[in-house]
Short mmCIF file of C-alpha atoms in Angstrom, two decimals:
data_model
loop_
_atom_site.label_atom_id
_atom_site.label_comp_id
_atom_site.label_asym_id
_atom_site.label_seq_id
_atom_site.Cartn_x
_atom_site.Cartn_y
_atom_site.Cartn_z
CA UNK A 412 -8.57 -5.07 -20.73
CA UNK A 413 -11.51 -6.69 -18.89
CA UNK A 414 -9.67 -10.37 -19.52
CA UNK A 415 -6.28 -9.18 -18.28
CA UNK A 416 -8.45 -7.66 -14.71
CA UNK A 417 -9.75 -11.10 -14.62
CA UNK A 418 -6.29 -13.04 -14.78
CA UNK A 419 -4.48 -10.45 -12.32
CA UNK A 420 -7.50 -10.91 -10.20
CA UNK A 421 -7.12 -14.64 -10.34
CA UNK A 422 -3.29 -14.44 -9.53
CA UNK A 423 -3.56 -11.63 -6.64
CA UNK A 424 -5.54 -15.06 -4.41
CA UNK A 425 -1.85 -16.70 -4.33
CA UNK A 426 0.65 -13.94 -4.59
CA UNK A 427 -0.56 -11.75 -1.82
CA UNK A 428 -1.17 -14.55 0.76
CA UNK A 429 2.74 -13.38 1.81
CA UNK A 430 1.88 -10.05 2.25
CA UNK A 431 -0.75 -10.70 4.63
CA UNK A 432 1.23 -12.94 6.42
CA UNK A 433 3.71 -9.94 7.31
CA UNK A 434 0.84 -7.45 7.97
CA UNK A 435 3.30 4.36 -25.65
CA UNK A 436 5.24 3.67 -27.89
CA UNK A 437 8.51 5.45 -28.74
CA UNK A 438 11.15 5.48 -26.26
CA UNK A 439 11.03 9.38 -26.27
CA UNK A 440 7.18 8.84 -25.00
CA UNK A 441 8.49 7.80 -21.72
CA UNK A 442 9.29 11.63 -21.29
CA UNK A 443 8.55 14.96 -21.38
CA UNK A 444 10.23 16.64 -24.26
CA UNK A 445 14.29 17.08 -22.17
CA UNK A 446 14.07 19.20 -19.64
CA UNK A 447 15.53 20.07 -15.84
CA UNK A 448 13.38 18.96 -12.68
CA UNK A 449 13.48 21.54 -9.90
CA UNK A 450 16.88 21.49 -7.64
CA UNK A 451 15.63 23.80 -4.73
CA UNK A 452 13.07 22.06 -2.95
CA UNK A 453 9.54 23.79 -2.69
CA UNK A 454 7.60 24.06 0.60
CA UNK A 455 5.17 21.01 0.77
CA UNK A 456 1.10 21.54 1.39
CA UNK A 457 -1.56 18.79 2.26
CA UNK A 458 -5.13 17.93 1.35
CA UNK A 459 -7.45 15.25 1.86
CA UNK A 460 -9.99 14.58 -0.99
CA UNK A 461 -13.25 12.64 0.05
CA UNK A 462 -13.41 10.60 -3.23
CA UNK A 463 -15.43 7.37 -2.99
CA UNK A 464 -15.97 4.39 -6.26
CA UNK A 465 -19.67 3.76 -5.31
CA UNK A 466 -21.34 3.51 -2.13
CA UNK A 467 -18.57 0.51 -0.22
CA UNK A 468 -15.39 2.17 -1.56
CA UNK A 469 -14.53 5.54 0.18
CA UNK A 470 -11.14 6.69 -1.09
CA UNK A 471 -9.68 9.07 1.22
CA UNK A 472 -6.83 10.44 -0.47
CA UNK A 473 -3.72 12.42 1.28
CA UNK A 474 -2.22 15.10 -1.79
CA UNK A 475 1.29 16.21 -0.83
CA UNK A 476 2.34 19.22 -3.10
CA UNK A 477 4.82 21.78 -3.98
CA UNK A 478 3.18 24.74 -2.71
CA UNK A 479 4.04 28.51 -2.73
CA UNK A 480 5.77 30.14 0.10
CA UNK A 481 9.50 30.21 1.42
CA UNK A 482 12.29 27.66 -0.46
CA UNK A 483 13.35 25.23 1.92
CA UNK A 484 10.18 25.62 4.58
CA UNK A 485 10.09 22.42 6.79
CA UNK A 486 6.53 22.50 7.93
CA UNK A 487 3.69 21.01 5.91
CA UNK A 488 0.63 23.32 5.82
CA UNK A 489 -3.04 21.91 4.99
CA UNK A 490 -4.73 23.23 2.18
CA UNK A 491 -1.87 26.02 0.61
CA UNK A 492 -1.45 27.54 -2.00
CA UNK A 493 0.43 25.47 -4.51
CA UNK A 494 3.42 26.68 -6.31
CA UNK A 495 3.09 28.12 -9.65
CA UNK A 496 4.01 25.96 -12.34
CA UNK A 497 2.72 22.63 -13.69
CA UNK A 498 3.77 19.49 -11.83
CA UNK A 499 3.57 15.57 -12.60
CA UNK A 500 1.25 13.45 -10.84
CA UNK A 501 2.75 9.97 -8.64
CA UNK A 502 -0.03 7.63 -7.52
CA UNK A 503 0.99 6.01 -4.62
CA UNK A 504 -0.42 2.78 -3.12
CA UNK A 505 0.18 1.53 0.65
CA UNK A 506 0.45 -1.86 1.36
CA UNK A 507 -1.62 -4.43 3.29
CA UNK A 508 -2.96 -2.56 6.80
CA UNK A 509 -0.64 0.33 5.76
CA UNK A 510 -2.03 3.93 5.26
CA UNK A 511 -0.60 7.09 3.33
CA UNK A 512 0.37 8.45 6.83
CA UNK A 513 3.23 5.47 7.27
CA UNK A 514 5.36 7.10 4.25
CA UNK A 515 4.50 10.91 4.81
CA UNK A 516 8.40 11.28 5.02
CA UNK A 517 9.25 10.00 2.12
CA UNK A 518 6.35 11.13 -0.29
CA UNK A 519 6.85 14.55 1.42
CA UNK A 520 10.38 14.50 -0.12
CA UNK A 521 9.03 13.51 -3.31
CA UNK A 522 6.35 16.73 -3.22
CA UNK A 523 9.18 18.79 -2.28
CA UNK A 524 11.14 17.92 -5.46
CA UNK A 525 8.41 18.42 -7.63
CA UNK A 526 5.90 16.17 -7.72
CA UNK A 527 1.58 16.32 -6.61
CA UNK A 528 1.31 12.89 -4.63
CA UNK A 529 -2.15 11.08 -4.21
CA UNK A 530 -2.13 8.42 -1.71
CA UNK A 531 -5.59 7.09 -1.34
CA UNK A 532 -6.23 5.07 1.70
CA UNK A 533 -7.79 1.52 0.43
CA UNK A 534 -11.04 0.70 1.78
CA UNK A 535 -10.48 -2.97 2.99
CA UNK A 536 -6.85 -3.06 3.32
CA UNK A 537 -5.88 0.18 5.25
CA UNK A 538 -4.45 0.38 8.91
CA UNK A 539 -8.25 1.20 10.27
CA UNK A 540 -10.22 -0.44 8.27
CA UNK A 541 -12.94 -3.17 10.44
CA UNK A 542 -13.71 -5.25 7.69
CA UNK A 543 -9.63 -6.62 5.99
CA UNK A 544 -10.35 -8.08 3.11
CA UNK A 545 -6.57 -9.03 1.35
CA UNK A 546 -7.90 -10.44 -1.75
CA UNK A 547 -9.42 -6.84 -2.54
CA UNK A 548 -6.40 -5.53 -3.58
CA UNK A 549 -7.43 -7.05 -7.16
CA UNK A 550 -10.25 -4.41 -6.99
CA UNK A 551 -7.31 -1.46 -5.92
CA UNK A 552 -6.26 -1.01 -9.23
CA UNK A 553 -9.31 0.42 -10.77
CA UNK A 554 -9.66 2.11 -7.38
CA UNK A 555 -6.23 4.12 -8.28
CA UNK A 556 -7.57 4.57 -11.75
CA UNK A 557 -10.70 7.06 -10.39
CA UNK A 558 -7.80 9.09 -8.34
CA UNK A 559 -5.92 9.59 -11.22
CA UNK A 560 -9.57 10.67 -13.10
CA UNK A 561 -10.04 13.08 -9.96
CA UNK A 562 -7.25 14.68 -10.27
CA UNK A 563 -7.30 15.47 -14.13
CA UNK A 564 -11.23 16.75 -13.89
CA UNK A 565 -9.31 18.83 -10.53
CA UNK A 566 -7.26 20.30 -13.47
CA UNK A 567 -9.61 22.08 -15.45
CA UNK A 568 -12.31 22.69 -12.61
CA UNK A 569 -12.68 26.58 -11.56
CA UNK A 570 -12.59 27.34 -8.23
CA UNK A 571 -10.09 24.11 -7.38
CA UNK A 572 -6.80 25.25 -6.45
CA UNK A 573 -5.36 22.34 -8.14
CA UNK A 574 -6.44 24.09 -11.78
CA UNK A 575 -3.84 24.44 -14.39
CA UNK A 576 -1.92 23.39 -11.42
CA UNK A 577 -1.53 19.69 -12.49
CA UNK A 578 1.04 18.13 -15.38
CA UNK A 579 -1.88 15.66 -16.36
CA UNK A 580 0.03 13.99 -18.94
CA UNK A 581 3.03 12.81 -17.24
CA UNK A 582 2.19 10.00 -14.50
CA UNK A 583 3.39 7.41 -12.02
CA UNK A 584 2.38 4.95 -10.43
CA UNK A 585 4.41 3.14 -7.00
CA UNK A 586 3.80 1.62 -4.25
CA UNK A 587 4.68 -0.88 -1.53
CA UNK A 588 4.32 -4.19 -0.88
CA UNK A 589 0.42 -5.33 -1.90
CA UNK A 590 0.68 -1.37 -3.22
CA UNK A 591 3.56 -2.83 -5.14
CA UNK A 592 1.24 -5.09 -6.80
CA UNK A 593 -1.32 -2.60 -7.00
CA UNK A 594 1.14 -0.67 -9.26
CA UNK A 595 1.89 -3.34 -11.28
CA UNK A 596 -1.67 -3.75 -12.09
CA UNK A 597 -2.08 -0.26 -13.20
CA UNK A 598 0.14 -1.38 -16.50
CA UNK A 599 -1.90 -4.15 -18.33
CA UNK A 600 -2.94 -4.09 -22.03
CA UNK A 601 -4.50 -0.84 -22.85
CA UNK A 602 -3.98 1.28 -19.83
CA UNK A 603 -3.96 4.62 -19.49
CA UNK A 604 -1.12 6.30 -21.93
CA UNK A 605 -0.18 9.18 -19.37
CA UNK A 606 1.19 6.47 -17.21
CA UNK A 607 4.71 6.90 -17.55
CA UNK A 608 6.56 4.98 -15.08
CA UNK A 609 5.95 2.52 -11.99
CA UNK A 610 8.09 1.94 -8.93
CA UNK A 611 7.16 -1.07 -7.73
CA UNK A 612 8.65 -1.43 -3.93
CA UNK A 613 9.08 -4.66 -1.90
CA UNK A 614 6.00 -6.11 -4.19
CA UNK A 615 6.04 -8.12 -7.85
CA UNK A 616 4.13 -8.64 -10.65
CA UNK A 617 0.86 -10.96 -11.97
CA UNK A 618 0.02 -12.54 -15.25
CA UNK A 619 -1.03 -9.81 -17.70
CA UNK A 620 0.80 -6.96 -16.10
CA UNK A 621 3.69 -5.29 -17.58
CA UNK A 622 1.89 -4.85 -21.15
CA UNK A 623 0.36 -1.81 -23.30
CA UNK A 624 1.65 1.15 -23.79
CA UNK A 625 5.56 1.41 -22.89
CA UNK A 626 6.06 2.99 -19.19
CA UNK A 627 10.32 2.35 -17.48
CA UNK A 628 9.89 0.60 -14.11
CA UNK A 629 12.01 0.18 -11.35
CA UNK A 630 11.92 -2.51 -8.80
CA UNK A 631 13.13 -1.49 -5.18
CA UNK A 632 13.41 -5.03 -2.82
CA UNK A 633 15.38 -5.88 0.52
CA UNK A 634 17.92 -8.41 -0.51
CA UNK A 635 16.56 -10.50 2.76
CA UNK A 636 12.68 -9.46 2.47
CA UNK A 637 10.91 -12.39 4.34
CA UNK A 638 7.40 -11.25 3.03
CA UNK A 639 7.60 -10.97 -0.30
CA UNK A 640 10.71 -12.80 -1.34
CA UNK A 641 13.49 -11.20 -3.84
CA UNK A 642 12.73 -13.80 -6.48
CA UNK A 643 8.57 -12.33 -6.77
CA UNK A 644 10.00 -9.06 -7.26
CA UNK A 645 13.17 -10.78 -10.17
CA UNK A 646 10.37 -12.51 -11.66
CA UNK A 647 8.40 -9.50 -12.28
CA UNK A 648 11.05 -7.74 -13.67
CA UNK A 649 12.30 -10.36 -15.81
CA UNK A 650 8.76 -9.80 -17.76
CA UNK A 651 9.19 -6.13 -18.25
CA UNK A 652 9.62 -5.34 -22.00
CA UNK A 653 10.24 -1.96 -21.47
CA UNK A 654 13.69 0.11 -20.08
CA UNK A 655 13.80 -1.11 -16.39
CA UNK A 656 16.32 -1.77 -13.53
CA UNK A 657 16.28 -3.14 -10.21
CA UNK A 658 17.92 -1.79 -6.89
CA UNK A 659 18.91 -4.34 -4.27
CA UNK A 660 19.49 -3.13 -0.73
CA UNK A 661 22.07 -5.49 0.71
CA UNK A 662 20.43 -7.61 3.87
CA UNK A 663 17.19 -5.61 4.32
CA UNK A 664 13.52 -6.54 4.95
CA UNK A 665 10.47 -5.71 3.90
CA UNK A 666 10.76 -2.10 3.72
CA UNK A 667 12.95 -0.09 6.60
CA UNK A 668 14.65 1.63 4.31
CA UNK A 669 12.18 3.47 3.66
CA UNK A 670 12.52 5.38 6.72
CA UNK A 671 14.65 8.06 7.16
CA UNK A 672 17.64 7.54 9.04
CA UNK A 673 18.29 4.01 8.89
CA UNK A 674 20.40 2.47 6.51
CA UNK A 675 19.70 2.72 2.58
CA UNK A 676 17.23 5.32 3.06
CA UNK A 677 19.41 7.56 1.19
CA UNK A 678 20.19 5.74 -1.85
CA UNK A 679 16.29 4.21 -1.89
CA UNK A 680 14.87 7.43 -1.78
CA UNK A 681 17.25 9.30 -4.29
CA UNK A 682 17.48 6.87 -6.61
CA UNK A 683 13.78 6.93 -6.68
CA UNK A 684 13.78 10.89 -7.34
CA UNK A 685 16.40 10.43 -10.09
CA UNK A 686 13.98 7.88 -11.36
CA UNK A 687 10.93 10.23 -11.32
CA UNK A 688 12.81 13.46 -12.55
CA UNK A 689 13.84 11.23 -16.02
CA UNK A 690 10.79 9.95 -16.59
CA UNK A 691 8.34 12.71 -15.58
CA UNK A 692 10.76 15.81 -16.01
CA UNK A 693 12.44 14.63 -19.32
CA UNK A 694 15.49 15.27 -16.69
CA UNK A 695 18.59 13.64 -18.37
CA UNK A 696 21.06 14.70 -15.79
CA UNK A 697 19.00 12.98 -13.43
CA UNK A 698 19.09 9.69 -15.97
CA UNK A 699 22.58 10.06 -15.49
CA UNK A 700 22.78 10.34 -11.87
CA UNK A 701 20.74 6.93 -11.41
CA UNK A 702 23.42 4.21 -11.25
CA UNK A 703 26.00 6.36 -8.97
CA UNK A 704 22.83 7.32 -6.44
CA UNK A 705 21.69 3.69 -6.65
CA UNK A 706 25.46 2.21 -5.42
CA UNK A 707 27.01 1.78 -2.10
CA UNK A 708 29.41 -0.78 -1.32
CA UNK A 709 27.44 -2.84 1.26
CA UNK A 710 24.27 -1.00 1.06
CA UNK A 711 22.63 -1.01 -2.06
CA UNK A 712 23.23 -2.16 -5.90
CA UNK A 713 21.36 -1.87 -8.94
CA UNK A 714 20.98 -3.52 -12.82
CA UNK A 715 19.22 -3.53 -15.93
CA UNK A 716 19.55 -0.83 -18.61
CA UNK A 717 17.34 2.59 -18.47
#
């Protein structure tokens, strides 16, 4: 493991240069056993845990959750109750002077279709940091590793009201842009086996990522990103060994569809939810739904085989 850090360290010093410009085994592993997601959405709830990777690396994290309380509630309440039940983990990762905060509409979504999300903010390339630092993205990796650690000790702690709250065994990683690369680098030789799946957004992939334990992936680009150009993100997936496809929104940058309202949020975001539900959920209706949510003449397409 500690050669492949080395080499994705090594590669991060070129491939992220045009971010900053801008700003296991079986098939069957890849799920839970089949099974149905949630279809009403639950209420979502908030928390911020102070985590930190030595003295230099506070890791803020933002938790969106299903939490208990009225189906279909809009507002987001800080610190409630979560919903009973036990629900998959996504790690997400912002990009280069990004924060959690820019994609609280989406990853609110994702919490309200199931899913605990732990965005931590990264301490040298987040919106507020005063000391940027791109090239530390090669350290963000082993940054999202300790959140993922937090959150399984959180499981079995008394007194935490995430206990016997979290599905610890069924994870994913995504994230955008430099996050996008962060993600990647989650998946080298030997990682973690609950890792599950990666959605690797408007980012790519480095020499000794895509190996270890088999984990689907999906790859989510702008046909006309200027910052990190379609053919980083093709590259990437043309190296994935495991089931994968790739959704192409038709003329779009670096990431605006990720906001709701403008065009290809839609099909971004659900195609993303199908993607979790299969892989986290053991959902195979969701499986199915993939290509038809993925497809809109004009907007967005989508290939490879899951």
């Amino acid at each position: 493991m500690r050669s492949a850090r080395v080499l994705l360290a090594a590669a991060l010093l070129i491939a992220l240069s045009a971010c900053q410009a801008a700003q296991a085994a079986a098939p069957e592993a890849l799920s839970r056993a089949a099974g149905v997601a949630p279809v009403t959405p639950y209420p979502v709830g908030v928390r911020t845990l102070d985590l930190t990777r030595g003295p230099d690396r506070p890791l803020p994290t933002t938790v969106w959750y299903p939490a208990d309380g009225r189906k279909g509630e809009q507002r987001i309440r800080k610190d409630a109750r979560p919903a009973a039940g036990r629900f998959p983990i996504v790690l997400f990762s912002h990009g280069l002077k990004g924060s959690p905060q820019h994609f609280t509409a989406l990853l609110t979504r994702w919490a309200a279709a199931g899913f605990v999300v732990a965005a931590p903010a990264y301490p040298f390339t987040h919106a507020r940091t005063t000391n940027f630092q791109r090239w530390d993205v090669r350290n963000q990796p082993g940054d999202a590793e300790l959140v993922l650690q937090d959150l399984v000790a959180r499981n079995a702690l008394r007194g935490d009201m995430f206990k016997g709250r979290l599905d610890v065994g069924h994870v994913a990683a995504a994230g955008h842009s430099a996050g996008g690369f962060t993600t990647a680098g989650l998946f080298i030789e030997g990682h973690d086996p609950r890792l599950r799946a990666g959605i690797v957004i408007a980012g790519g992939g480095l020499p000794g990522t895509f190996a270890g334990p088999e984990a689907a992936m999906l790859f989510v680009h702008g046909g006309a990103d200027p910052v990190v150009a379609p053919y980083v993100a093709r590259a990437a997936y043309d190296r994935v060994p495991w089931p994968k496809a790739f959704v192409t929104l038709a003329g779009q940058g670096h990431g605006e569809y990720l906001t709701p309202g403008n065009r290809g949020f839609a099909e971004a975001n659900n195609t993303m939810t199908d993607f979790l539900r299969w892989t986290l959920y053991g959902d195979r209706g969701a499986r199915a739904r993939l290509p038809v949510d993925a497809t809109l003449a004009g907007v967005s397409t989508i290939t490879g085989k899951i």
